[in-house]
Coordinates of C-alpha atoms in Angstrom, one line a residue:
M1 CA -97.8 7.9 96.9
P2 CA -95.6 4.9 97.3
R3 CA -95.3 3.7 101.3
H4 CA -92.1 3.1 102.6
S5 CA -91.5 1.7 106.2
R6 CA -88.4 3.1 108.1
F7 CA -87.2 -0.3 108.2
A8 CA -86.8 -0.3 104.5
I9 CA -85.3 3.4 104.6
F10 CA -82.7 2.2 107.0
L11 CA -82.0 -1.0 104.5
R12 CA -81.7 1.3 101.2
V13 CA -79.9 4.3 102.9
V14 CA -77.4 2.4 105.5
L15 CA -77.0 -1.0 104.5
L16 CA -77.2 -1.1 101.0
P17 CA -74.6 1.4 100.2
L18 CA -72.1 -0.6 102.6
G19 CA -73.0 -3.9 101.3
L20 CA -72.2 -2.3 97.8
I21 CA -69.1 -0.8 98.9
G22 CA -68.1 -4.1 100.2
S23 CA -68.5 -5.8 97.0
T24 CA -66.7 -3.5 94.9
V25 CA -63.8 -3.9 97.3
A26 CA -63.8 -7.4 97.6
G27 CA -64.9 -8.2 93.9
L28 CA -63.1 -5.1 91.7
G29 CA -60.5 -4.1 94.5
S30 CA -59.5 -0.6 95.7
Y31 CA -56.4 1.4 94.2
Y32 CA -54.7 4.6 94.8
E33 CA -55.3 6.8 92.2
T34 CA -52.2 8.9 92.7
S35 CA -49.3 8.2 94.4
D36 CA -50.3 10.8 97.3
E37 CA -51.9 8.5 99.5
T38 CA -48.8 6.1 99.8
A39 CA -46.4 9.2 100.3
L40 CA -48.5 10.3 103.2
A41 CA -48.8 7.1 104.9
W42 CA -45.1 6.9 104.8
L43 CA -44.8 10.0 106.2
F44 CA -47.0 9.2 109.2
N45 CA -45.8 6.0 109.9
G46 CA -42.1 7.3 109.7
T47 CA -40.9 5.7 106.7
L48 CA -39.8 8.8 104.7
A49 CA -39.1 10.9 107.6
L50 CA -36.9 10.8 110.9
K51 CA -39.9 10.3 113.0
P52 CA -43.6 9.7 112.6
V53 CA -44.9 13.3 110.8
V54 CA -48.2 14.2 113.0
S55 CA -49.0 17.9 111.2
L56 CA -49.0 18.7 107.3
P57 CA -49.0 22.4 106.4
L58 CA -51.9 22.1 103.8
Y59 CA -54.1 19.3 105.0
F60 CA -55.0 16.5 107.0
H61 CA -55.3 18.8 110.0
G62 CA -55.7 17.2 113.1
Y63 CA -56.3 13.7 111.3
G64 CA -52.1 13.2 111.5
H65 CA -51.9 13.0 115.2
L66 CA -54.2 10.2 115.1
L67 CA -52.6 8.4 112.6
A68 CA -49.2 8.7 113.7
A69 CA -50.3 7.3 116.9
A70 CA -52.1 4.4 115.2
Y71 CA -49.1 3.5 113.2
A72 CA -46.8 3.8 116.2
A73 CA -49.1 1.5 118.2
V74 CA -50.3 -1.0 115.4
P75 CA -47.5 -0.6 112.5
G76 CA -49.2 -3.5 111.0
V77 CA -52.3 -1.6 109.9
A78 CA -53.1 0.4 106.8
W79 CA -54.7 3.3 109.2
L80 CA -54.7 6.1 106.5
G81 CA -56.6 3.9 104.2
G82 CA -59.2 2.8 106.8
L83 CA -59.8 6.3 107.9
L84 CA -60.4 7.6 104.3
G85 CA -62.4 4.6 104.0
G86 CA -64.7 5.5 106.9
L87 CA -65.1 8.8 105.8
M88 CA -66.2 8.0 102.1
A89 CA -68.6 5.5 103.5
G90 CA -70.1 8.5 105.2
A91 CA -70.2 10.4 102.3
T92 CA -71.8 7.5 100.4
V93 CA -74.5 6.8 102.9
L94 CA -75.3 10.7 103.1
A95 CA -75.5 10.9 99.2
F96 CA -77.9 7.6 99.3
A97 CA -80.1 9.6 102.0
V98 CA -80.3 12.5 99.8
L99 CA -81.2 10.5 96.5
D100 CA -83.4 8.0 98.4
R101 CA -85.8 10.9 99.8
I102 CA -86.1 12.8 96.4
L103 CA -87.0 9.6 94.7
R104 CA -89.4 8.1 97.4
P105 CA -92.3 10.0 96.5
Y106 CA -92.2 8.4 92.9
L107 CA -91.0 4.8 93.4
R108 CA -91.8 1.4 95.2
P109 CA -89.2 0.3 97.6
A110 CA -88.0 -2.6 95.2
P111 CA -87.4 -0.4 91.9
L112 CA -86.3 2.3 94.5
A113 CA -83.4 0.1 95.8
G114 CA -83.0 -0.5 92.0
V115 CA -82.2 3.1 90.5
L116 CA -80.0 3.6 94.0
M117 CA -77.8 0.4 93.0
A118 CA -77.9 1.8 89.4
F119 CA -76.3 5.2 90.5
F120 CA -73.6 3.4 92.7
A121 CA -72.4 1.6 89.7
I122 CA -72.6 4.5 87.2
C123 CA -71.9 7.7 89.6
W124 CA -70.3 6.3 92.9
L125 CA -68.2 3.1 91.8
E126 CA -65.3 5.1 90.6
H127 CA -64.6 6.7 94.1
W128 CA -64.2 3.2 95.5
L129 CA -62.3 1.8 92.7
L130 CA -59.8 4.8 92.2
F131 CA -59.4 5.7 95.9
S132 CA -58.0 9.4 96.5
H133 CA -58.3 11.7 99.7
V134 CA -59.2 14.4 97.2
R135 CA -62.5 12.6 96.2
V136 CA -63.2 12.2 99.9
A137 CA -63.0 15.7 101.1
V138 CA -65.2 17.0 98.0
L139 CA -67.6 14.5 98.3
L140 CA -68.2 14.3 102.0
A141 CA -68.6 18.3 102.1
A142 CA -70.8 18.2 99.2
A143 CA -72.9 15.3 100.6
A144 CA -73.4 16.8 103.8
L145 CA -74.4 20.0 102.6
L146 CA -77.4 18.2 100.4
F147 CA -78.4 16.2 103.5
A148 CA -78.8 19.3 105.6
A149 CA -80.4 21.7 103.2
Q150 CA -83.2 18.5 102.5
R151 CA -84.0 18.9 106.0
P152 CA -84.5 22.2 106.4
G153 CA -85.0 23.2 110.3
Q154 CA -84.0 20.5 111.9
R155 CA -81.0 20.9 114.0
W156 CA -79.8 17.3 114.3
A157 CA -79.7 17.5 110.3
L158 CA -77.5 20.7 110.2
A159 CA -75.1 19.5 113.1
V160 CA -74.7 16.4 110.6
G161 CA -74.0 18.7 107.5
L162 CA -71.7 20.7 109.3
L163 CA -70.1 17.9 110.9
G164 CA -69.2 16.7 107.9
L165 CA -68.4 19.8 105.7
G166 CA -65.6 20.3 108.9
A167 CA -64.5 17.0 108.4
G168 CA -64.0 17.1 104.6
W169 CA -62.0 20.7 105.2
L170 CA -59.5 19.0 107.7
L171 CA -58.9 16.6 105.2
R172 CA -57.9 18.9 102.5
P173 CA -59.5 22.6 102.7
G174 CA -59.5 23.4 98.9
P175 CA -61.5 20.2 97.9
A176 CA -63.7 20.9 100.5
V177 CA -64.7 24.6 99.6
L178 CA -65.2 23.3 96.1
G179 CA -67.6 20.6 97.0
L180 CA -69.5 23.3 99.4
A181 CA -69.7 25.4 95.6
A182 CA -70.7 22.3 93.8
A183 CA -73.6 21.5 96.1
V184 CA -75.1 25.0 96.5
P185 CA -77.6 24.8 93.6
G186 CA -78.9 21.0 94.6
A187 CA -78.9 22.4 98.3
I188 CA -81.3 25.4 97.3
W189 CA -83.4 23.1 95.2
L190 CA -83.7 20.6 97.9
A191 CA -84.8 23.0 100.6
G192 CA -87.5 24.6 98.7
G193 CA -86.2 27.8 98.1
W194 CA -82.6 29.7 98.5
R195 CA -84.5 31.4 101.4
R196 CA -84.7 27.9 103.4
A197 CA -81.6 27.0 102.2
V198 CA -79.7 30.2 103.8
P199 CA -79.1 28.8 107.3
V200 CA -77.5 25.7 106.2
V201 CA -75.2 27.7 103.1
A202 CA -74.2 30.3 105.1
G203 CA -73.8 28.2 108.1
G204 CA -71.2 25.9 105.7
A205 CA -69.8 29.3 104.3
A206 CA -69.2 30.4 107.9
L207 CA -67.7 27.7 109.2
L208 CA -65.1 27.4 106.4
V209 CA -64.0 31.2 106.6
L210 CA -63.7 30.6 110.2
A211 CA -61.3 27.3 110.0
T212 CA -59.5 29.0 107.2
G213 CA -59.0 32.3 109.5
A214 CA -58.0 30.1 112.5
A215 CA -55.5 28.0 110.6
A216 CA -54.2 31.1 108.8
A217 CA -53.6 32.8 112.5
L218 CA -52.1 29.5 113.9
Q219 CA -49.8 28.7 111.2
T220 CA -46.2 28.2 111.9
P221 CA -43.2 30.0 109.9
A222 CA -42.5 26.3 108.4
Q223 CA -46.2 25.9 107.5
A224 CA -46.1 29.6 106.1
R225 CA -43.1 28.6 104.0
A226 CA -44.7 25.3 102.6
Q227 CA -47.9 27.2 101.7
A228 CA -45.8 29.9 99.5
R229 CA -44.0 26.9 98.2
D230 CA -46.8 25.4 97.1
G231 CA -48.2 28.6 95.6
Y232 CA -45.5 29.2 93.3
L233 CA -44.9 25.7 92.3
A234 CA -48.7 25.0 91.3
P235 CA -48.7 27.3 88.2
I236 CA -46.0 25.6 87.0
L237 CA -46.3 21.8 87.7
D238 CA -50.0 21.7 88.2
F239 CA -51.8 24.7 86.1
E240 CA -49.1 24.7 83.3
Q241 CA -49.4 28.5 83.3
L242 CA -45.7 29.1 83.5
R243 CA -43.1 28.8 80.8
P244 CA -39.6 28.1 81.8
Q245 CA -37.1 30.9 80.4
P246 CA -33.8 30.2 82.3
R247 CA -31.3 32.9 82.4
T248 CA -28.5 31.5 84.0
A249 CA -26.8 28.1 84.1
A250 CA -28.2 27.8 87.6
D251 CA -31.7 28.5 86.2
S252 CA -31.4 25.7 83.6
L253 CA -30.4 23.5 86.5
G254 CA -33.4 24.7 88.4
T255 CA -36.1 24.4 85.6
A256 CA -34.5 20.5 84.8
A257 CA -35.3 19.6 88.4
V258 CA -38.7 21.2 88.4
S259 CA -39.8 19.3 85.1
L260 CA -38.4 15.9 86.9
W261 CA -40.1 17.3 90.3
L262 CA -37.1 16.9 92.1
L263 CA -38.2 19.6 94.5
G264 CA -36.0 19.1 97.9
D265 CA -32.9 21.2 97.1
S266 CA -33.8 24.4 98.4
T267 CA -30.5 25.9 96.9
V268 CA -32.0 25.3 93.5
V269 CA -35.9 25.2 93.7
N270 CA -37.1 28.5 95.6
E271 CA -39.2 31.2 95.4
T272 CA -36.5 33.7 93.8
F273 CA -35.6 31.2 91.4
C274 CA -39.4 30.3 90.4
R275 CA -40.1 34.0 90.1
R276 CA -36.8 35.0 87.8
A277 CA -36.7 31.6 85.4
Y278 CA -40.7 31.3 84.6
R279 CA -42.6 33.8 82.7
F280 CA -46.5 33.8 82.1
D281 CA -46.6 33.6 77.9
A282 CA -50.4 34.9 77.6
P283 CA -50.6 34.3 74.1
A284 CA -49.1 31.1 74.2
F285 CA -51.2 30.1 77.2
W286 CA -54.4 31.2 75.7
L287 CA -53.8 30.2 72.0
R288 CA -52.3 27.2 72.5
V289 CA -51.8 25.7 76.3
A290 CA -55.7 26.4 77.3
P291 CA -57.5 24.8 74.3
A292 CA -55.0 21.8 74.2
K293 CA -55.5 21.2 78.2
L294 CA -60.0 21.6 77.2
R295 CA -59.5 19.2 74.1
L296 CA -57.7 16.9 76.1
R297 CA -60.1 16.8 79.2
A298 CA -63.3 16.9 77.2
G299 CA -62.2 13.6 75.2
L300 CA -61.6 11.9 78.7
L301 CA -65.1 13.2 80.5
L302 CA -66.7 11.7 77.3
R303 CA -64.8 8.2 77.4
D304 CA -64.8 8.0 81.2
Y305 CA -68.3 9.5 82.1
F306 CA -70.5 8.6 79.2
P307 CA -73.4 7.7 81.3
V308 CA -73.5 10.3 83.6
L309 CA -73.3 12.9 80.6
L310 CA -76.2 10.8 79.4
L311 CA -78.3 11.3 82.3
L312 CA -77.3 15.1 82.4
A313 CA -78.6 15.6 78.8
G314 CA -81.8 13.8 79.9
T315 CA -82.4 15.8 82.7
A316 CA -81.8 18.9 80.5
V317 CA -84.7 17.2 78.1
V318 CA -87.1 16.9 80.5
A319 CA -86.5 20.3 82.1
G320 CA -87.1 21.8 78.5
R321 CA -90.4 20.0 78.4
G322 CA -93.5 22.3 79.1
G323 CA -94.0 26.1 78.8
R324 CA -92.8 27.2 82.4
P325 CA -89.9 29.3 82.7
R326 CA -86.6 27.4 84.0
R327 CA -84.2 30.4 83.7
G328 CA -82.6 29.2 87.1
F329 CA -82.1 25.7 85.9
W330 CA -80.2 27.0 82.7
L331 CA -78.2 29.3 84.8
V332 CA -77.0 26.2 86.6
Q333 CA -76.4 24.1 83.7
V334 CA -74.1 27.0 82.2
G335 CA -72.5 27.3 85.7
F336 CA -71.4 23.5 86.0
G337 CA -69.9 23.8 82.6
G338 CA -68.2 27.0 82.9
A339 CA -67.0 25.6 86.3
L340 CA -65.6 22.6 84.2
A341 CA -64.0 24.5 81.7
L342 CA -62.6 27.0 83.6
L343 CA -61.0 23.9 85.5
A344 CA -60.0 21.9 82.8
G345 CA -58.4 25.0 80.7
V346 CA -56.9 27.1 83.5
L347 CA -56.1 25.2 86.3
K348 CA -56.6 21.4 86.6
L349 CA -59.6 19.0 86.4
P350 CA -58.5 15.4 87.2
P351 CA -60.8 12.6 87.6
R352 CA -60.7 12.8 91.2
L353 CA -62.4 16.2 90.8
A354 CA -64.1 15.9 87.6
L355 CA -66.8 12.8 88.5
P356 CA -67.3 14.3 91.8
I357 CA -68.3 17.6 90.4
L358 CA -70.5 15.8 87.8
D359 CA -72.4 13.7 90.8
C360 CA -73.2 17.1 92.5
W361 CA -74.7 18.7 89.1
L362 CA -76.9 15.4 88.5
L363 CA -78.3 15.4 92.0
A364 CA -78.7 19.0 91.4
N365 CA -80.8 18.6 88.3
G366 CA -82.5 15.6 90.3
A367 CA -83.5 17.9 93.1
F368 CA -85.0 20.6 90.6
L369 CA -87.0 18.2 88.6
L370 CA -88.2 16.0 91.7
A371 CA -87.5 17.5 95.0
R372 CA -91.3 19.0 95.6
P373 CA -93.7 16.5 94.5
A374 CA -96.5 18.7 95.6
D375 CA -95.5 20.7 92.5
S376 CA -96.8 19.6 89.7
R377 CA -93.4 20.0 87.7
G378 CA -91.8 16.6 88.6
A379 CA -95.1 14.7 89.0
A380 CA -96.2 15.9 85.5
L381 CA -93.2 15.5 83.3
L382 CA -91.5 12.1 84.5
P383 CA -94.7 9.7 84.0
A384 CA -95.4 11.8 80.5
F385 CA -91.8 11.2 79.4
S386 CA -92.1 7.5 80.7
R387 CA -95.3 6.8 78.8
K388 CA -93.9 8.0 75.3
A389 CA -90.3 7.0 75.3
G390 CA -90.3 4.2 78.1
G391 CA -89.1 1.5 76.2
L392 CA -86.5 3.4 74.1
V393 CA -85.1 4.7 77.4
A394 CA -84.9 1.4 79.0
G395 CA -83.2 -0.2 76.0
L396 CA -80.7 2.6 75.8
G397 CA -79.6 2.4 79.5
L398 CA -78.8 -1.5 79.3
V399 CA -76.5 -0.7 76.6
V400 CA -74.9 2.3 78.1
F401 CA -74.9 0.2 81.1
G402 CA -73.2 -2.8 79.8
L403 CA -70.5 -0.7 77.9
Y404 CA -70.0 1.1 81.3
G405 CA -69.7 -2.3 83.0
L406 CA -67.2 -3.2 80.0
K407 CA -65.1 -0.4 81.0
T408 CA -64.6 -0.9 84.3
L409 CA -63.7 -4.7 84.6
H410 CA -61.1 -3.7 81.9
R411 CA -59.9 -1.0 84.1
R412 CA -59.9 -3.4 87.0
Q413 CA -57.7 -5.7 84.7
V414 CA -55.2 -2.8 84.2
L415 CA -54.9 -1.6 87.6
R416 CA -54.6 -5.0 89.4
A417 CA -51.6 -5.9 86.9
E418 CA -50.3 -2.5 87.8
R419 CA -50.7 -3.1 91.3
G420 CA -48.7 -6.5 91.2
R421 CA -45.8 -4.8 89.2
H422 CA -45.4 -2.0 91.7
E423 CA -45.7 -4.4 94.9
Q424 CA -43.4 -6.9 93.3
A425 CA -40.9 -3.4 93.0
L426 CA -41.5 -2.3 96.5
R427 CA -40.6 -5.7 97.9
A428 CA -37.3 -5.9 96.0
I429 CA -36.5 -2.5 97.0
G430 CA -37.3 -3.1 100.6
I431 CA -35.5 -6.4 101.2
G432 CA -32.8 -6.3 103.8
A433 CA -33.7 -4.9 107.3
G434 CA -32.1 -1.3 108.2
R435 CA -31.2 -0.6 104.9
L436 CA -31.6 3.1 103.5
V437 CA -33.0 3.5 100.0
V438 CA -32.6 6.7 97.9
M439 CA -35.3 7.3 95.8
A440 CA -35.8 9.9 92.7
G441 CA -38.3 9.4 90.0
T442 CA -40.0 6.6 91.4
T443 CA -43.3 8.1 92.6
D444 CA -45.1 6.1 90.3
L445 CA -44.8 3.0 92.2
F446 CA -46.7 4.4 94.9
K447 CA -49.9 4.2 92.4
S448 CA -52.5 1.6 92.5
L449 CA -51.4 0.2 95.8
S450 CA -54.5 -1.2 97.8
P451 CA -55.9 1.5 100.6
F452 CA -56.5 -1.3 103.0
R453 CA -53.4 -3.5 103.0
A454 CA -50.0 -2.3 104.7
D455 CA -47.3 -4.1 102.8
A456 CA -44.8 -5.7 105.2
A457 CA -41.9 -5.2 102.9
T458 CA -42.1 -1.3 102.8
P459 CA -38.5 -0.1 103.1
A460 CA -37.6 0.9 106.8
S461 CA -36.1 4.2 106.0
V462 CA -36.3 6.2 102.7
L463 CA -35.0 9.5 101.4
L464 CA -37.1 10.5 98.5
L465 CA -35.8 13.4 96.4
S466 CA -39.0 13.7 94.1
G467 CA -42.4 14.5 94.4
W468 CA -43.9 17.0 97.1
P469 CA -42.7 14.7 100.1
S470 CA -39.5 15.9 99.1
H471 CA -39.9 19.3 100.3
D472 CA -41.6 18.5 103.7
A473 CA -40.0 20.2 106.6
S474 CA -39.4 16.5 107.9
Q475 CA -37.0 16.1 105.6
A476 CA -34.3 18.6 106.8
A477 CA -34.4 16.6 110.0
L478 CA -34.1 13.3 108.2
R479 CA -30.9 14.0 106.1
K480 CA -29.5 15.8 109.3
A481 CA -29.8 12.3 111.3
L482 CA -28.4 10.2 108.2
S483 CA -25.6 12.3 107.1
G484 CA -25.1 15.2 109.8
T485 CA -26.0 18.3 107.3
T486 CA -29.6 19.5 106.5
D487 CA -28.1 20.3 102.7
Q488 CA -29.4 17.6 100.3
T489 CA -26.3 17.7 98.1
E490 CA -24.1 17.3 100.5
C491 CA -26.0 14.6 102.4
L492 CA -26.1 12.7 99.0
R493 CA -22.3 13.1 98.8
R494 CA -22.0 12.0 102.2
L495 CA -24.4 9.0 101.7
A496 CA -22.5 7.8 98.5
N497 CA -19.4 8.0 101.0
R498 CA -20.7 6.1 104.1
P499 CA -18.1 3.4 104.4
V500 CA -15.4 6.3 104.5
I501 CA -17.3 8.0 107.2
G502 CA -17.7 4.6 109.5
T503 CA -20.7 3.2 108.8
D504 CA -21.7 -0.1 107.0
V505 CA -25.4 0.5 106.6
P506 CA -26.2 -0.5 102.9
V507 CA -27.8 2.2 100.9
A508 CA -29.8 1.4 97.9
W509 CA -29.9 4.0 95.2
V510 CA -33.4 3.8 93.2
L511 CA -33.6 6.2 90.4
T512 CA -34.5 6.9 86.8
P513 CA -31.9 7.6 84.0
E514 CA -33.1 10.8 83.8
T515 CA -32.9 11.8 87.8
A516 CA -29.4 9.9 88.2
A517 CA -28.0 12.1 85.4
W518 CA -29.6 15.3 87.0
L519 CA -28.2 14.3 90.5
S520 CA -24.5 13.9 88.8
R521 CA -24.9 17.3 87.1
R522 CA -26.0 19.1 90.4
T523 CA -23.5 17.7 92.3
A524 CA -20.7 18.7 89.8
F525 CA -22.2 22.0 89.9
D526 CA -20.6 23.0 93.3
G527 CA -18.3 20.5 94.5
F528 CA -17.5 17.0 94.4
Q529 CA -19.4 15.0 91.4
L530 CA -21.4 12.1 92.1
L531 CA -21.3 9.5 89.2
F532 CA -23.9 6.8 89.0
S533 CA -23.8 3.6 87.3
R534 CA -26.4 1.0 86.4
Q535 CA -26.3 -2.3 88.4
R536 CA -29.6 -3.8 87.7
P537 CA -33.4 -2.8 86.8
V538 CA -35.6 -3.1 89.9
L539 CA -37.4 -5.7 88.4
P540 CA -35.1 -8.2 86.4
A541 CA -37.7 -9.7 84.3
E542 CA -38.0 -5.7 82.9
A543 CA -35.2 -5.1 81.4
D544 CA -36.7 -2.1 79.6
S545 CA -38.0 -0.7 83.1
V546 CA -37.3 3.0 83.9
F547 CA -36.7 2.4 87.7
W548 CA -32.9 1.3 88.5
L549 CA -30.6 0.2 91.1
Y550 CA -27.4 2.4 90.8
R551 CA -24.0 2.5 92.4
A552 CA -23.2 6.1 93.5
E553 CA -19.5 7.0 93.7
L554 CA -17.6 10.3 94.4
Q555 CA -15.4 11.8 92.0
L556 CA -13.2 14.8 92.4
K557 CA -14.2 18.0 90.1
K558 CA -12.3 18.6 87.6
M559 CA -11.1 22.4 87.1

């Protein structure tokens, strides 16, 4: 068994991942995977609200107070990115600690460091390139559980595991629960059996149950309404389970709003409307929608994660060698495959969930093969496999690594160009102190921005009409302060008529043609109609842009 000093272990487990993280962020960059993080930052710093939002109904429990205070004290810092980056760094160190301990009996220090770097490049780099709080929650919960299970009977390790699991749950409960579930097979094998894993797994499950119960008991009516709203919108927008079947003109208006993610007008989009205007068509879903979702996601998994899938296939080949029964191993393979199919076909499997699950799957298989060197299973299989096909495996690995490297460089190029366009557009929108910006259909501009850089050109105040922030509880107070009414439609009429109501604060309307048409249709439905006329694209160089600056005018409703 190779000998490893404590200092060498510290270098590999702590300094190496931190160095790889720094190199990735500095060399390739880091980009928000979705619009959610920018929207969250704008809520916490007060851009999207009357004042900094300290609490969100579904996630960032406790973190919101810290972030709002930090943005108020030092507004020019990207506090949200710093918080998520710190938590992701913790998850990375824990994952390296787990893998290092698995491989330590088989490899000398230098080759082991090389394997860890390859693991980062293939399985972990994307988590920093495409930055998402969902990835952080899943990976932190999973890595913390695996770390604790690998050290059964050590209370400090159990404390670290529960702390990481709790931190992931506070960030976003659902993904943290998914991380816990995905880590259970690996935790059992790392602990040396389910009996030794029970304290960690049961302790983690009990922690999440208690946290969920406490959150439910302390839930305010506003939070309960937000959770219910998420419950009836998710099957429509996220899972594609329900189909629109409008019965009235108001239903048609509502289904058009939902398709555009215009969710802030509660008189149009509400639970009663969703239950009336949407239906689950079982034959259509199971025969057309679900298979189409599965085909799409399977193709994307093969395209984006072929190195991880090849590694998983390799572990299956190794596990299949010899005559020992490995029923548990194959049950786990079926379980992971079934979970991915369930998420992809019935629910939702975006990359921010797919790769963390694949990482947990790979670590679980590695734990099965290698976690107990005293067992002849891993010690006998790998050397035999290496002697027979070492050259072929090494050559194939270099080819795969090179292809994945080229793919990553191309992805960096695309993301960097997208970030440049979005930053330029936001700077163009944000020019002018004290300017109010009304935005609808523009949340794509929030994607691909840097998590670690605060843009000084962010608009001072934004009324966002689309996306999940548009139905946050803070928006009613913002509309009241801007126009004297909490009703969204009446608020927009008053904002369009600001010179008449005695204010000269300029209002910029940044819309897409589709959202402008819907807003005009909505205002005509029950009062004075707003007419929107295009002025210029947000980026003048892009005449075919979908984002335009509009002028809004009131017109009397025709009888």
